[in-house]
Amino acid sequence: MEWKKLMVLFLIGFVGMCAVISVDRECSMTTGQGGKAGLTITRTDTGAVAFCFFGLEGEIGQ
């Protein structure tokens, strides 16, 4: 019985995240804004590491 509750919670979380990513992708294609769903890690020109996690941005390093 307990595994059924966990499966329902997982399913709700999965569908919710798919919806967030779909809306973000559509906004990115329509308005040019968005496209920051998930985790993105890049290296800047100064050698620092920049990251973005669902719109929360930061920079580590120099």
PDB file of C-alpha atoms in Angstrom:
ATOM      1  CA  MET A   1       0.000   0.000   0.000  1.00  0.00           C
ATOM      2  CA  GLU A   2       2.869   2.387   0.807  1.00  0.00           C
ATOM      3  CA  TRP A   3       4.511   1.974  -2.611  1.00  0.00           C
ATOM      4  CA  LYS A   4       1.276   3.085  -4.282  1.00  0.00           C
ATOM      5  CA  LYS A   5       1.420   6.406  -2.417  1.00  0.00           C
ATOM      6  CA  LEU A   6       5.046   6.882  -3.428  1.00  0.00           C
ATOM      7  CA  MET A   7       4.206   6.081  -7.037  1.00  0.00           C
ATOM      8  CA  VAL A   8       1.382   8.645  -7.034  1.00  0.00           C
ATOM      9  CA  LEU A   9       3.690  11.294  -5.553  1.00  0.00           C
ATOM     10  CA  PHE A  10       6.367  10.508  -8.125  1.00  0.00           C
ATOM     11  CA  LEU A  11       3.823  10.696 -10.945  1.00  0.00           C
ATOM     12  CA  ILE A  12       2.511  14.069  -9.745  1.00  0.00           C
ATOM     13  CA  GLY A  13       6.060  15.423  -9.438  1.00  0.00           C
ATOM     14  CA  PHE A  14       7.048  14.100 -12.859  1.00  0.00           C
ATOM     15  CA  VAL A  15       4.010  15.563 -14.613  1.00  0.00           C
ATOM     16  CA  GLY A  16       4.527  18.884 -12.815  1.00  0.00           C
ATOM     17  CA  MET A  17       8.169  19.130 -13.880  1.00  0.00           C
ATOM     18  CA  CYS A  18       7.261  18.230 -17.464  1.00  0.00           C
ATOM     19  CA  ALA A  19       4.712  21.057 -17.425  1.00  0.00           C
ATOM     20  CA  VAL A  20       7.259  23.566 -16.082  1.00  0.00           C
ATOM     21  CA  ILE A  21       9.808  22.602 -18.724  1.00  0.00           C
ATOM     22  CA  SER A  22       7.203  22.741 -21.515  1.00  0.00           C
ATOM     23  CA  VAL A  23       5.982  26.198 -20.508  1.00  0.00           C
ATOM     24  CA  ASP A  24       9.554  27.461 -20.201  1.00  0.00           C
ATOM     25  CA  ARG A  25      10.460  26.106 -23.639  1.00  0.00           C
ATOM     26  CA  GLU A  26       7.344  27.671 -25.188  1.00  0.00           C
ATOM     27  CA  CYS A  27       8.145  31.044 -23.584  1.00  0.00           C
ATOM     28  CA  SER A  28      11.676  30.802 -24.913  1.00  0.00           C
ATOM     29  CA  MET A  29      10.486  30.143 -28.458  1.00  0.00           C
ATOM     30  CA  THR A  30       7.729  32.778 -28.387  1.00  0.00           C
ATOM     31  CA  THR A  31       9.298  35.712 -26.559  1.00  0.00           C
ATOM     32  CA  GLY A  32      13.005  34.949 -26.527  1.00  0.00           C
ATOM     33  CA  GLN A  33      12.882  34.911 -22.722  1.00  0.00           C
ATOM     34  CA  GLY A  34      13.116  31.814 -20.599  1.00  0.00           C
ATOM     35  CA  GLY A  35      15.034  28.744 -21.548  1.00  0.00           C
ATOM     36  CA  LYS A  36      16.512  28.455 -18.071  1.00  0.00           C
ATOM     37  CA  ALA A  37      14.730  25.357 -16.858  1.00  0.00           C
ATOM     38  CA  GLY A  38      16.932  22.790 -15.215  1.00  0.00           C
ATOM     39  CA  LEU A  39      20.608  23.113 -14.398  1.00  0.00           C
ATOM     40  CA  THR A  40      23.045  24.880 -16.723  1.00  0.00           C
ATOM     41  CA  ILE A  41      26.750  25.180 -15.969  1.00  0.00           C
ATOM     42  CA  THR A  42      29.076  27.252 -18.179  1.00  0.00           C
ATOM     43  CA  ARG A  43      32.562  28.737 -17.967  1.00  0.00           C
ATOM     44  CA  THR A  44      32.827  32.525 -18.364  1.00  0.00           C
ATOM     45  CA  ASP A  45      35.533  34.473 -20.202  1.00  0.00           C
ATOM     46  CA  THR A  46      37.257  35.265 -16.903  1.00  0.00           C
ATOM     47  CA  GLY A  47      37.579  31.568 -16.031  1.00  0.00           C
ATOM     48  CA  ALA A  48      34.815  31.507 -13.425  1.00  0.00           C
ATOM     49  CA  VAL A  49      32.036  28.947 -13.456  1.00  0.00           C
ATOM     50  CA  ALA A  50      28.526  30.356 -13.927  1.00  0.00           C
ATOM     51  CA  PHE A  51      25.464  28.299 -13.103  1.00  0.00           C
ATOM     52  CA  CYS A  52      21.724  28.700 -13.517  1.00  0.00           C
ATOM     53  CA  PHE A  53      19.152  26.508 -11.763  1.00  0.00           C
ATOM     54  CA  PHE A  54      15.559  27.332 -12.771  1.00  0.00           C
ATOM     55  CA  GLY A  55      16.382  31.044 -13.084  1.00  0.00           C
ATOM     56  CA  LEU A  56      18.557  31.290  -9.970  1.00  0.00           C
ATOM     57  CA  GLU A  57      21.919  32.433 -11.275  1.00  0.00           C
ATOM     58  CA  GLY A  58      25.305  32.559  -9.640  1.00  0.00           C
ATOM     59  CA  GLU A  59      29.010  32.539 -10.321  1.00  0.00           C
ATOM     60  CA  ILE A  60      31.796  30.618  -8.612  1.00  0.00           C
ATOM     61  CA  GLY A  61      35.455  31.415  -8.966  1.00  0.00           C
ATOM     62  CA  GLN A  62      37.458  34.383 -10.114  1.00  0.00           C
TER      63      GLN A  62
END
